[in-house]
Amino acid sequence: MTEDGPCLGVDIGGTKVALRAEVGARCVAETVFAWQPRHSADRDLAQLAAHVGGLSERLAVPPRAVGVAVPATVGPDERITAWPSRPEWTGTDLGAALRALLPGTPVAWADDGDLGALAEARAADCADLLYIGVGTGVGGGLVLRGDLCPGLGRGSFEIGHTVVDLGGPRCVCGRRGCLQAIASGPATLRHAARLRGSDVDYDALRQAWLDAAPWAVAALRRTCRALAAAAAGVQELLHPRLLLIGGGFASGLPGLDALLTEHLAGLARPGHPPLTARPAALGGLSSLRGAVELARRTHA
């Protein structure tokens, strides 16, 4: 591969895929496409290969490395063991499929939440950082001394499946009381609807939050209390210096970081300063930027 070739990042989602090629810190090509409505793993992979090939043809030189953000659970044999959004991929040899996209080009992949944390840590210039993304689910990652924890090949940082309430609602994973079952966007909206006494969509919750409506404030306090409990547990064990909160749901609620910081302060032990929460800087681009960073590290 050419030394000056770009690093290519691919962020695979449940409904769409984003690609970005960078030389240094400069974007030289990017594209986003939606999965076809009628899909199978083979059809999806063919669509992905077509877009990767098309983007590569637009570049002056071929990519020197590829980093891929994936939301699926991948086993040690490189096969997908679970992906609720696209169950047809279960059993797919992800490693072989990704290496076939650009034969001969180094490729690496990691959990999308982990890579989001890696990108946010770089943007914040913080080597010890906890990132939580609140959207349809709750994901995130931990960076310690500039590297992902637990590290590539050792599984992802599944903070969304940290149990924060033993008697809490049932999670999609089958357990009760996972952070995701309490603090995800859909879980928060369901709780807000119970408090309001009628259905609540995201726009209604956001406006009510801005208006300080009691039911909206109470719903988001519950969400932040659960997020703070999970983050405080991570702090006790691994001591990140900063917490960033992002994801599509959280990013649209200004001031949520301040409410989360308030709950973190309430959980602090004497002599141990609490984490401070700040909004994530990259929004919906964190996993894609993290995939590019993974490609950069793979080549190095």
Short mmCIF file of C-alpha atoms in Angstrom, two decimals:
data_model
loop_
_atom_site.label_atom_id
_atom_site.label_comp_id
_atom_site.label_asym_id
_atom_site.label_seq_id
_atom_site.Cartn_x
_atom_site.Cartn_y
_atom_site.Cartn_z
CA MET A 1 0.00 0.00 0.00
CA THR A 2 1.13 3.54 -0.68
CA GLU A 3 2.56 5.26 2.37
CA ASP A 4 0.44 8.37 1.73
CA GLY A 5 -2.82 6.50 1.26
CA PRO A 6 -5.83 7.57 3.34
CA CYS A 7 -7.22 5.76 6.35
CA LEU A 8 -10.76 4.57 5.78
CA GLY A 9 -13.37 4.41 8.54
CA VAL A 10 -16.64 2.50 8.20
CA ASP A 11 -19.46 2.89 10.74
CA ILE A 12 -21.97 0.06 10.29
CA GLY A 13 -25.35 0.76 11.84
CA GLY A 14 -28.67 -1.00 11.99
CA THR A 15 -30.27 1.25 9.36
CA LYS A 16 -27.39 3.00 7.60
CA VAL A 17 -23.64 2.93 7.01
CA ALA A 18 -21.22 5.87 6.93
CA LEU A 19 -17.76 5.87 5.32
CA ARG A 20 -15.01 8.46 5.73
CA ALA A 21 -11.47 8.58 4.31
CA GLU A 22 -8.89 10.85 5.93
CA VAL A 23 -5.32 11.83 5.13
CA GLY A 24 -3.90 13.16 8.37
CA ALA A 25 -6.85 15.00 9.91
CA ARG A 26 -8.29 16.03 6.53
CA CYS A 27 -11.36 14.32 5.11
CA VAL A 28 -10.82 13.43 1.43
CA ALA A 29 -14.02 11.47 0.79
CA GLU A 30 -17.14 10.43 2.64
CA THR A 31 -20.53 8.90 1.94
CA VAL A 32 -23.59 7.58 3.76
CA PHE A 33 -26.05 4.99 2.52
CA ALA A 34 -29.13 3.27 3.92
CA TRP A 35 -29.50 -0.47 3.97
CA GLN A 36 -31.97 -1.84 1.43
CA PRO A 37 -35.38 -2.58 3.01
CA ARG A 38 -35.42 -6.26 2.03
CA HIS A 39 -32.18 -7.64 3.28
CA SER A 40 -30.06 -10.66 4.09
CA ALA A 41 -26.49 -10.80 5.28
CA ASP A 42 -25.24 -11.63 1.78
CA ARG A 43 -27.23 -8.80 0.20
CA ASP A 44 -26.08 -6.35 2.87
CA LEU A 45 -22.46 -7.33 2.40
CA ALA A 46 -22.74 -6.94 -1.37
CA GLN A 47 -24.20 -3.46 -0.87
CA LEU A 48 -21.41 -2.58 1.57
CA ALA A 49 -18.75 -3.87 -0.85
CA ALA A 50 -20.20 -1.78 -3.68
CA HIS A 51 -20.04 1.42 -1.64
CA VAL A 52 -16.55 0.72 -0.29
CA GLY A 53 -15.38 0.00 -3.81
CA GLY A 54 -17.05 3.13 -5.16
CA LEU A 55 -15.47 5.35 -2.53
CA SER A 56 -12.06 3.75 -3.08
CA GLU A 57 -12.26 4.51 -6.79
CA ARG A 58 -12.74 8.20 -5.96
CA LEU A 59 -9.46 8.31 -4.06
CA ALA A 60 -6.14 9.25 -5.64
CA VAL A 61 -4.48 6.25 -3.99
CA PRO A 62 -5.97 3.16 -2.31
CA PRO A 63 -6.71 3.17 1.45
CA ARG A 64 -3.75 2.02 3.51
CA ALA A 65 -5.92 0.62 6.34
CA VAL A 66 -9.58 0.20 7.22
CA GLY A 67 -11.23 0.53 10.63
CA VAL A 68 -14.80 -0.64 11.12
CA ALA A 69 -17.27 0.20 13.89
CA VAL A 70 -19.81 -2.57 14.43
CA PRO A 71 -22.79 -2.77 16.82
CA ALA A 72 -22.92 -6.57 16.72
CA THR A 73 -21.52 -9.00 19.27
CA VAL A 74 -18.59 -10.85 17.69
CA GLY A 75 -17.14 -14.08 19.11
CA PRO A 76 -13.46 -15.03 19.32
CA ASP A 77 -13.87 -16.98 16.06
CA GLU A 78 -14.79 -13.68 14.32
CA ARG A 79 -18.38 -14.78 13.82
CA ILE A 80 -21.34 -12.61 14.81
CA THR A 81 -23.18 -14.14 17.74
CA ALA A 82 -25.90 -11.48 18.13
CA TRP A 83 -27.16 -8.36 16.39
CA PRO A 84 -30.79 -7.58 17.33
CA SER A 85 -31.19 -4.93 14.63
CA ARG A 86 -30.14 -7.31 11.85
CA PRO A 87 -30.49 -10.88 13.12
CA GLU A 88 -29.85 -12.23 9.62
CA TRP A 89 -26.15 -11.54 10.23
CA THR A 90 -25.95 -14.02 13.12
CA GLY A 91 -23.31 -16.62 12.29
CA THR A 92 -21.65 -14.44 9.64
CA ASP A 93 -17.86 -14.64 9.54
CA LEU A 94 -17.33 -10.92 10.02
CA GLY A 95 -13.55 -11.09 9.77
CA ALA A 96 -13.61 -12.81 6.39
CA ALA A 97 -16.36 -10.52 5.11
CA LEU A 98 -14.49 -7.33 6.06
CA ARG A 99 -11.14 -8.53 4.73
CA ALA A 100 -12.82 -9.25 1.40
CA LEU A 101 -13.87 -5.60 1.00
CA LEU A 102 -10.34 -4.47 0.08
CA PRO A 103 -8.12 -7.56 -0.27
CA GLY A 104 -4.58 -7.01 0.92
CA THR A 105 -5.48 -3.93 2.98
CA PRO A 106 -5.12 -4.20 6.78
CA VAL A 107 -8.53 -4.14 8.44
CA ALA A 108 -9.59 -4.02 12.09
CA TRP A 109 -12.97 -3.72 13.77
CA ALA A 110 -14.33 -2.90 17.19
CA ASP A 111 -17.56 -2.08 18.97
CA ASP A 112 -19.10 1.20 17.86
CA GLY A 113 -19.37 2.48 21.42
CA ASP A 114 -15.73 1.72 22.11
CA LEU A 115 -14.66 3.55 18.98
CA GLY A 116 -16.92 6.46 19.86
CA ALA A 117 -15.03 6.74 23.14
CA LEU A 118 -11.70 6.61 21.34
CA ALA A 119 -12.67 9.49 19.06
CA GLU A 120 -14.16 11.57 21.87
CA ALA A 121 -11.02 11.07 23.98
CA ARG A 122 -8.90 12.36 21.13
CA ALA A 123 -11.20 15.36 20.59
CA ALA A 124 -11.15 16.16 24.32
CA ASP A 125 -7.39 15.58 24.61
CA CYS A 126 -8.09 13.32 27.59
CA ALA A 127 -6.25 10.00 27.96
CA ASP A 128 -8.58 8.64 30.68
CA LEU A 129 -12.17 9.12 29.64
CA LEU A 130 -15.58 7.49 30.04
CA TYR A 131 -18.05 8.03 27.22
CA ILE A 132 -21.75 7.15 27.42
CA GLY A 133 -24.00 7.40 24.38
CA VAL A 134 -27.76 7.46 25.02
CA GLY A 135 -29.94 6.70 22.03
CA THR A 136 -32.10 3.73 21.10
CA GLY A 137 -29.90 1.86 23.54
CA VAL A 138 -27.13 2.87 25.92
CA GLY A 139 -23.59 2.30 24.75
CA GLY A 140 -20.22 3.80 25.32
CA GLY A 141 -16.62 3.05 25.98
CA LEU A 142 -13.68 3.63 28.28
CA VAL A 143 -10.25 4.92 27.31
CA LEU A 144 -7.40 4.52 29.78
CA ARG A 145 -3.92 5.89 29.11
CA GLY A 146 -5.06 6.56 25.56
CA ASP A 147 -6.10 2.97 24.79
CA LEU A 148 -9.44 1.21 24.75
CA CYS A 149 -10.42 -0.82 27.80
CA PRO A 150 -10.72 -3.82 27.89
CA GLY A 151 -8.93 -3.68 24.52
CA LEU A 152 -9.29 -5.09 21.03
CA GLY A 153 -10.08 -8.79 20.97
CA ARG A 154 -11.18 -8.84 24.61
CA GLY A 155 -14.83 -7.83 24.20
CA SER A 156 -16.58 -4.49 24.29
CA PHE A 157 -17.26 -2.10 27.17
CA GLU A 158 -20.95 -2.87 27.70
CA ILE A 159 -21.94 -0.19 30.19
CA GLY A 160 -25.53 -0.40 28.95
CA HIS A 161 -25.78 -3.85 30.49
CA THR A 162 -24.47 -2.81 33.88
CA VAL A 163 -27.18 -3.70 36.40
CA VAL A 164 -28.18 -0.58 38.33
CA ASP A 165 -31.52 -1.76 39.77
CA LEU A 166 -31.99 -5.41 40.74
CA GLY A 167 -35.76 -4.98 40.74
CA GLY A 168 -35.84 -2.84 37.61
CA PRO A 169 -37.51 -3.43 34.25
CA ARG A 170 -36.50 -6.29 32.02
CA CYS A 171 -33.84 -5.53 29.44
CA VAL A 172 -33.76 -6.87 25.88
CA CYS A 173 -30.80 -9.01 26.99
CA GLY A 174 -33.09 -10.90 29.39
CA ARG A 175 -31.82 -9.50 32.69
CA ARG A 176 -33.62 -7.03 34.92
CA GLY A 177 -32.39 -3.58 35.84
CA CYS A 178 -29.77 -2.99 33.14
CA LEU A 179 -28.86 0.64 32.58
CA GLN A 180 -30.25 0.38 29.05
CA ALA A 181 -33.65 -0.78 30.33
CA ILE A 182 -33.92 2.37 32.47
CA ALA A 183 -31.95 5.13 30.75
CA SER A 184 -32.21 4.52 26.99
CA GLY A 185 -34.25 6.91 24.88
CA PRO A 186 -37.25 4.56 24.52
CA ALA A 187 -37.16 3.63 28.23
CA THR A 188 -37.10 7.31 29.22
CA LEU A 189 -40.02 8.10 26.91
CA ARG A 190 -42.05 5.21 28.35
CA HIS A 191 -41.46 6.46 31.89
CA ALA A 192 -42.28 10.03 30.85
CA ALA A 193 -45.57 8.80 29.36
CA ARG A 194 -46.47 7.10 32.63
CA LEU A 195 -45.79 10.31 34.54
CA ARG A 196 -47.68 12.47 32.07
CA GLY A 197 -50.59 10.07 31.68
CA SER A 198 -50.42 10.07 27.87
CA ASP A 199 -48.05 9.17 25.06
CA VAL A 200 -44.83 11.17 24.79
CA ASP A 201 -42.59 11.44 21.75
CA TYR A 202 -39.09 12.88 21.71
CA ASP A 203 -40.09 16.34 20.53
CA ALA A 204 -42.70 16.62 23.28
CA LEU A 205 -40.22 15.52 25.93
CA ARG A 206 -37.59 17.95 24.68
CA GLN A 207 -39.97 20.89 24.72
CA ALA A 208 -41.32 19.95 28.14
CA TRP A 209 -37.75 19.66 29.44
CA LEU A 210 -36.95 23.14 28.11
CA ASP A 211 -40.15 24.40 29.76
CA ALA A 212 -39.23 22.66 33.06
CA ALA A 213 -42.48 20.69 33.06
CA PRO A 214 -42.46 18.57 36.27
CA TRP A 215 -43.17 15.28 34.50
CA ALA A 216 -40.31 15.78 32.03
CA VAL A 217 -37.84 16.83 34.73
CA ALA A 218 -38.83 13.82 36.86
CA ALA A 219 -38.39 11.43 33.92
CA LEU A 220 -34.94 12.75 33.09
CA ARG A 221 -33.90 12.80 36.74
CA ARG A 222 -34.59 9.07 36.86
CA THR A 223 -32.54 8.56 33.71
CA CYS A 224 -29.63 10.62 35.05
CA ARG A 225 -29.75 8.84 38.40
CA ALA A 226 -29.27 5.50 36.62
CA LEU A 227 -26.50 6.89 34.39
CA ALA A 228 -24.74 8.33 37.43
CA ALA A 229 -24.92 5.02 39.28
CA ALA A 230 -23.24 3.19 36.39
CA ALA A 231 -20.61 5.91 35.93
CA ALA A 232 -19.84 6.01 39.66
CA GLY A 233 -19.20 2.28 39.60
CA VAL A 234 -16.76 2.68 36.72
CA GLN A 235 -15.05 5.52 38.58
CA GLU A 236 -14.53 3.41 41.69
CA LEU A 237 -12.85 0.66 39.68
CA LEU A 238 -10.96 2.39 36.89
CA HIS A 239 -10.74 6.12 37.69
CA PRO A 240 -11.48 7.97 34.45
CA ARG A 241 -10.93 11.73 34.75
CA LEU A 242 -13.88 12.86 32.64
CA LEU A 243 -17.35 11.67 31.61
CA LEU A 244 -18.76 12.68 28.24
CA ILE A 245 -22.44 12.16 27.51
CA GLY A 246 -23.61 11.91 23.91
CA GLY A 247 -25.80 9.88 21.60
CA GLY A 248 -28.78 11.05 19.57
CA PHE A 249 -31.20 11.14 22.51
CA ALA A 250 -28.97 12.91 25.04
CA SER A 251 -27.42 15.36 22.58
CA GLY A 252 -30.76 17.04 21.92
CA LEU A 253 -31.44 17.81 25.59
CA PRO A 254 -29.41 20.87 26.62
CA GLY A 255 -28.42 20.88 30.25
CA LEU A 256 -28.67 17.13 30.69
CA ASP A 257 -24.95 17.03 31.49
CA ALA A 258 -25.53 19.43 34.41
CA LEU A 259 -28.29 17.21 35.81
CA LEU A 260 -26.03 14.18 35.46
CA THR A 261 -23.20 16.01 37.22
CA GLU A 262 -25.60 16.81 40.07
CA HIS A 263 -26.41 13.13 40.52
CA LEU A 264 -22.74 12.18 40.33
CA ALA A 265 -22.00 14.64 43.13
CA GLY A 266 -24.69 12.99 45.25
CA LEU A 267 -22.95 9.62 44.87
CA ALA A 268 -19.43 10.83 45.69
CA ARG A 269 -17.60 9.32 48.66
CA PRO A 270 -15.84 11.65 51.11
CA GLY A 271 -12.34 12.41 49.90
CA HIS A 272 -13.09 11.25 46.36
CA PRO A 273 -14.04 14.05 43.95
CA PRO A 274 -16.95 13.10 41.68
CA LEU A 275 -16.75 12.85 37.93
CA THR A 276 -17.88 15.87 35.97
CA ALA A 277 -20.10 15.25 32.96
CA ARG A 278 -19.76 17.27 29.77
CA PRO A 279 -21.51 17.02 26.39
CA ALA A 280 -19.66 14.88 23.85
CA ALA A 281 -18.07 16.92 21.08
CA LEU A 282 -18.64 14.79 17.99
CA GLY A 283 -22.34 13.96 18.22
CA GLY A 284 -23.40 11.33 15.72
CA LEU A 285 -19.93 11.22 14.15
CA SER A 286 -18.09 9.75 17.13
CA SER A 287 -18.15 6.10 16.01
CA LEU A 288 -17.19 6.99 12.43
CA ARG A 289 -14.29 9.16 13.60
CA GLY A 290 -13.29 6.36 15.95
CA ALA A 291 -13.26 3.92 13.04
CA VAL A 292 -10.86 6.20 11.19
CA GLU A 293 -8.67 6.39 14.30
CA LEU A 294 -8.68 2.58 14.50
CA ALA A 295 -7.53 2.43 10.88
CA ARG A 296 -4.79 4.92 11.67
CA ARG A 297 -3.60 2.81 14.61
CA THR A 298 -3.83 -0.39 12.58
CA HIS A 299 -1.50 1.02 9.96
CA ALA A 300 0.91 2.41 12.52
#
